[in-house]
Coordinates of C-alpha atoms and ligand atoms in Angstrom, one line a residue:
M611 CA 0.0 0.0 0.0
K612 CA 1.3 3.5 -0.9
M613 CA 0.0 6.7 0.6
I614 CA 0.7 10.2 -0.6
V615 CA -0.4 13.3 1.4
C616 CA -0.7 16.3 -0.9
R617 CA -0.4 20.0 -0.2
D618 CA -3.9 20.7 -1.5
Y619 CA -6.6 19.6 -3.8
A620 CA -4.8 20.8 -6.9
Q621 CA -1.7 18.8 -6.1
M622 CA -3.9 15.7 -5.4
S623 CA -5.6 16.1 -8.8
R624 CA -2.2 16.3 -10.6
R625 CA -0.8 13.3 -8.7
A626 CA -4.0 11.3 -9.6
A627 CA -3.8 12.4 -13.3
L628 CA -0.1 11.3 -13.3
H629 CA -1.1 7.9 -12.1
V630 CA -3.7 7.5 -14.9
V631 CA -1.3 8.9 -17.5
T632 CA 1.3 6.3 -16.4
A633 CA -1.2 3.5 -16.7
I634 CA -2.1 4.7 -20.3
A635 CA 1.6 5.1 -21.2
N636 CA 2.4 1.6 -20.0
N637 CA -0.6 0.2 -21.8
P638 CA -2.3 2.3 -24.5
T639 CA -5.2 -0.2 -24.5
A640 CA -5.7 0.0 -20.7
V641 CA -9.1 -0.8 -19.2
L642 CA -9.9 1.9 -16.5
G643 CA -12.6 2.1 -13.9
F644 CA -13.6 5.7 -13.2
P645 CA -15.7 7.3 -10.4
T646 CA -17.9 10.4 -10.4
G647 CA -18.5 12.9 -7.6
D648 CA -16.6 16.0 -6.5
T649 CA -13.3 14.4 -5.7
P650 CA -12.1 13.4 -9.2
R651 CA -13.2 16.6 -11.0
G652 CA -9.8 18.1 -10.8
M653 CA -8.1 14.9 -12.0
Y654 CA -10.4 14.9 -15.1
R655 CA -9.5 18.6 -15.7
E656 CA -5.8 17.7 -15.5
L657 CA -6.3 14.8 -18.0
I658 CA -8.2 17.1 -20.4
N659 CA -5.3 19.6 -20.1
L660 CA -2.8 16.9 -20.9
Y661 CA -4.9 15.9 -23.9
N662 CA -5.0 19.5 -25.2
D663 CA -1.4 20.5 -24.4
C664 CA 0.5 17.3 -24.7
G665 CA -1.6 15.1 -27.0
L666 CA -2.4 12.4 -24.4
D667 CA -4.1 9.7 -26.4
F668 CA -7.3 8.2 -25.1
S669 CA -8.2 6.5 -28.3
G670 CA -7.2 2.9 -27.3
I671 CA -8.5 2.9 -23.7
T672 CA -11.7 1.5 -22.3
V673 CA -13.6 3.1 -19.4
F674 CA -16.1 1.4 -17.1
N675 CA -18.0 3.7 -14.7
L676 CA -18.2 2.4 -11.2
D677 CA -21.9 3.1 -10.8
E678 CA -25.0 4.7 -12.1
Y679 CA -28.3 5.9 -10.5
A680 CA -31.2 3.5 -11.2
G681 CA -34.1 5.1 -13.1
L682 CA -32.3 8.3 -14.2
A683 CA -32.1 8.7 -18.0
P684 CA -28.5 8.9 -19.3
N685 CA -29.2 12.4 -20.6
D686 CA -30.4 13.6 -17.2
P687 CA -27.8 16.2 -15.9
G688 CA -27.7 14.3 -12.6
S689 CA -26.8 11.0 -14.2
Y690 CA -23.3 9.6 -14.0
R691 CA -23.2 9.1 -17.8
G692 CA -24.0 12.8 -18.1
Y693 CA -21.3 13.6 -15.5
M694 CA -18.6 11.6 -17.4
L695 CA -19.6 13.3 -20.7
E696 CA -19.3 16.7 -19.2
N697 CA -16.2 16.2 -17.1
L698 CA -14.2 14.0 -19.5
F699 CA -15.5 12.1 -22.5
R700 CA -16.7 15.0 -24.7
H701 CA -13.3 16.8 -24.2
V702 CA -11.0 14.0 -25.3
N703 CA -10.6 11.5 -28.1
I704 CA -12.1 8.4 -26.4
P705 CA -14.5 6.6 -28.7
V706 CA -18.0 6.5 -27.2
E707 CA -18.2 2.8 -27.8
S708 CA -15.2 2.3 -25.4
T709 CA -17.1 3.9 -22.5
F710 CA -19.5 1.9 -20.4
C711 CA -21.9 2.7 -17.6
P712 CA -24.6 0.4 -16.1
D713 CA -27.9 0.9 -18.0
S714 CA -29.9 3.1 -15.6
L715 CA -33.2 2.4 -17.4
C716 CA -32.9 -1.4 -17.7
E717 CA -36.0 -3.4 -17.1
D718 CA -34.3 -6.2 -15.2
A719 CA -31.6 -4.9 -12.9
E720 CA -30.3 -8.4 -12.1
L721 CA -29.7 -9.1 -15.8
E722 CA -28.1 -5.8 -16.4
C723 CA -25.7 -6.3 -13.5
R724 CA -24.7 -9.7 -14.9
R725 CA -24.3 -8.1 -18.4
Y726 CA -22.1 -5.3 -17.0
E727 CA -19.9 -7.7 -15.0
K728 CA -19.5 -9.9 -18.1
L729 CA -18.5 -6.9 -20.2
I730 CA -15.8 -6.1 -17.6
S731 CA -14.4 -9.6 -17.6
E732 CA -14.6 -9.9 -21.4
S733 CA -12.6 -6.7 -21.7
G734 CA -9.8 -8.5 -19.7
G735 CA -10.6 -7.0 -16.4
I736 CA -9.8 -3.5 -15.0
D737 CA -6.1 -2.5 -15.1
L738 CA -6.5 0.6 -13.0
M739 CA -9.6 1.3 -10.8
V740 CA -9.9 4.9 -9.6
L741 CA -12.0 5.3 -6.5
G742 CA -13.4 8.0 -4.2
I743 CA -14.6 7.2 -0.7
G744 CA -17.9 8.1 0.9
V745 CA -18.2 9.6 4.4
N746 CA -19.5 6.2 5.5
G747 CA -16.6 4.3 3.9
H748 CA -18.4 3.2 0.8
I749 CA -16.4 2.6 -2.4
G750 CA -18.4 2.6 -5.6
F751 CA -21.8 2.4 -4.1
N752 CA -21.0 -0.6 -1.9
E753 CA -22.6 0.7 1.3
P754 CA -21.8 -0.6 4.8
G755 CA -23.6 -3.8 5.5
N756 CA -23.2 -7.4 6.8
D757 CA -21.4 -8.8 3.7
F758 CA -19.0 -7.7 1.0
I759 CA -21.0 -8.2 -2.3
D760 CA -18.9 -9.6 -5.0
C761 CA -20.3 -8.5 -8.4
T762 CA -22.2 -5.6 -9.9
H763 CA -25.6 -5.3 -8.1
L764 CA -28.5 -3.1 -7.3
V765 CA -28.0 -1.0 -4.2
E766 CA -30.4 0.8 -1.8
L767 CA -28.4 3.9 -1.0
A768 CA -27.7 4.6 2.6
P769 CA -29.3 7.7 4.2
E770 CA -26.0 9.4 4.6
T771 CA -25.1 8.8 0.9
I772 CA -28.5 10.2 -0.2
A773 CA -27.9 13.3 2.0
A774 CA -24.4 13.7 0.6
N775 CA -25.6 13.3 -3.0
S776 CA -28.4 15.9 -2.5
R777 CA -26.0 18.7 -3.4
F778 CA -26.1 17.5 -7.0
F779 CA -29.9 17.8 -7.3
P780 CA -32.4 20.7 -7.1
S781 CA -34.3 19.1 -4.2
M782 CA -34.0 16.2 -1.7
D783 CA -37.1 14.5 -3.4
M784 CA -35.2 14.3 -6.7
V785 CA -32.1 12.4 -5.2
P786 CA -32.2 8.8 -6.5
R787 CA -32.5 6.2 -3.8
R788 CA -31.1 3.3 -5.7
A789 CA -28.1 2.7 -7.9
L790 CA -26.3 0.0 -9.9
S791 CA -22.8 -0.4 -8.6
V792 CA -19.8 -2.7 -9.3
G793 CA -19.2 -5.0 -6.4
I794 CA -16.3 -5.3 -3.9
G795 CA -15.1 -8.3 -5.9
T796 CA -15.1 -6.3 -9.1
I797 CA -13.0 -3.7 -7.4
M798 CA -10.6 -6.2 -5.8
R799 CA -10.1 -8.0 -9.1
S800 CA -8.6 -4.8 -10.6
R801 CA -4.9 -5.1 -11.1
A802 CA -4.2 -1.7 -9.4
I803 CA -6.3 0.7 -7.4
L804 CA -6.0 4.4 -6.9
I805 CA -8.2 6.0 -4.2
L806 CA -8.6 9.7 -3.7
A807 CA -9.9 11.6 -0.7
S808 CA -10.0 15.3 -0.1
G809 CA -11.3 17.3 2.9
A810 CA -11.7 16.8 6.6
A811 CA -15.2 15.3 6.1
K812 CA -13.5 12.2 4.8
A813 CA -10.9 11.9 7.6
E814 CA -12.8 9.4 9.7
A815 CA -13.6 7.2 6.7
V816 CA -9.9 7.3 5.7
Q817 CA -8.7 6.5 9.2
K818 CA -11.0 3.5 9.6
A819 CA -10.2 2.2 6.2
L820 CA -6.4 2.4 6.7
Q821 CA -6.1 1.7 10.4
G822 CA -9.3 -0.1 11.4
P823 CA -10.3 -3.8 11.0
V824 CA -11.4 -5.2 7.6
T825 CA -15.1 -5.3 7.9
P826 CA -18.1 -5.0 5.5
G827 CA -19.3 -2.4 8.0
H828 CA -16.6 -0.1 6.5
P829 CA -16.3 -1.3 2.8
A830 CA -13.1 0.6 2.0
S831 CA -11.3 -1.4 4.7
I832 CA -11.1 -4.3 2.3
L833 CA -8.5 -2.4 0.2
K834 CA -5.9 -3.4 2.8
M835 CA -6.1 -6.9 1.3
H836 CA -5.2 -5.7 -2.2
P837 CA -1.5 -5.9 -3.3
D838 CA -1.4 -2.7 -5.3
V839 CA -3.4 0.2 -3.8
S840 CA -2.3 3.9 -3.8
W841 CA -4.1 6.4 -1.5
V842 CA -3.8 10.1 -2.5
L843 CA -5.0 12.4 0.3
A844 CA -5.4 16.1 0.6
E845 CA -7.1 19.0 2.5
G846 CA -7.3 17.2 5.9
A847 CA -8.4 13.8 4.7
E848 CA -5.3 12.5 6.4
S849 CA -5.9 14.4 9.7
K850 CA -7.3 11.6 11.8
L851 CA -4.6 9.0 10.9
I852 CA -3.0 7.9 14.1
Q853 CA 0.8 8.4 13.9
H854 CA 2.6 5.4 15.3
Q855 CA 5.8 6.6 16.9
P856 CA 8.9 4.3 16.8
G857 CA 9.6 2.6 20.1
R858 CA 6.1 3.3 21.5
S859 CA 3.3 0.8 21.7
Ligands
LIG1539 C1 -19.2 7.8 -7.4 C2 -18.7 6.8 -6.4 C3 -18.7 7.2 -4.9 C4 -18.0 8.5 -4.7 C5 -18.0 8.8 -3.2 C6 -17.3 10.2 -2.9 O1 -19.1 7.2 -8.7 O2 -18.4 5.7 -6.7 O3 -18.1 6.1 -4.2 O4 -16.6 8.3 -5.1 O5 -19.4 8.9 -2.8 O6 -18.0 11.2 -3.6 P1 -17.4 12.7 -3.6 O7 -16.2 12.6 -4.4 O8 -18.5 13.5 -4.3 O9 -17.2 13.1 -2.2

């Protein structure tokens, strides 16, 4: 496990972009897993700058989104498909047919989840999975619970996630209550994982993930079991980590 504490959000975004660029440079046909939310916006901006200024080539990569709200049309401004278009896809040369998101309007969620999981494995699996973390320790939309769920599945979002997501919608009533999300197994089967957290509001979730027990009650804690995880933290997300001093128990 690697951990980098950055000076600020801008530096975190540059470090994260560098990580993605390295993955693409090492493998121009890399399969990437990408999150939405506020945390990765700066990373996407950096990637767009690298495309415009340095010719970073996205034409060979494949992107799988971590999750999508159930029942929200892909052209809804609150949808994650819409988010990815606005924040990355329409600014770079990634072919639309190489970008995937769970189908939010599917009639049969179970079938759709199986289809999405199969698409990921048929693409050869995820080379680099980029994650954010929820205030309750969720990754993707794997909410705290009694079990780690392996594959893509339909999720009832936790009240704290609905509250946190309400900032992206005009009113609380409009915040989706359900989502389709890749599973913990989907994440753990990725060859490498990059996880970003910015802000003191994430400090407790980060501390429990890095220094607490591995438990489905705090889904990000499972990342300790992965051989190639990099945490990039900023703006106080590291502030609750307990410093272990040499020679003291
Ligand atoms: C979104 C996702 C979530 C977010 C998390 C943090 O695709 O998978 O796990 O990464 O909720 O969201 P922000 O970055 O908005 O704090």
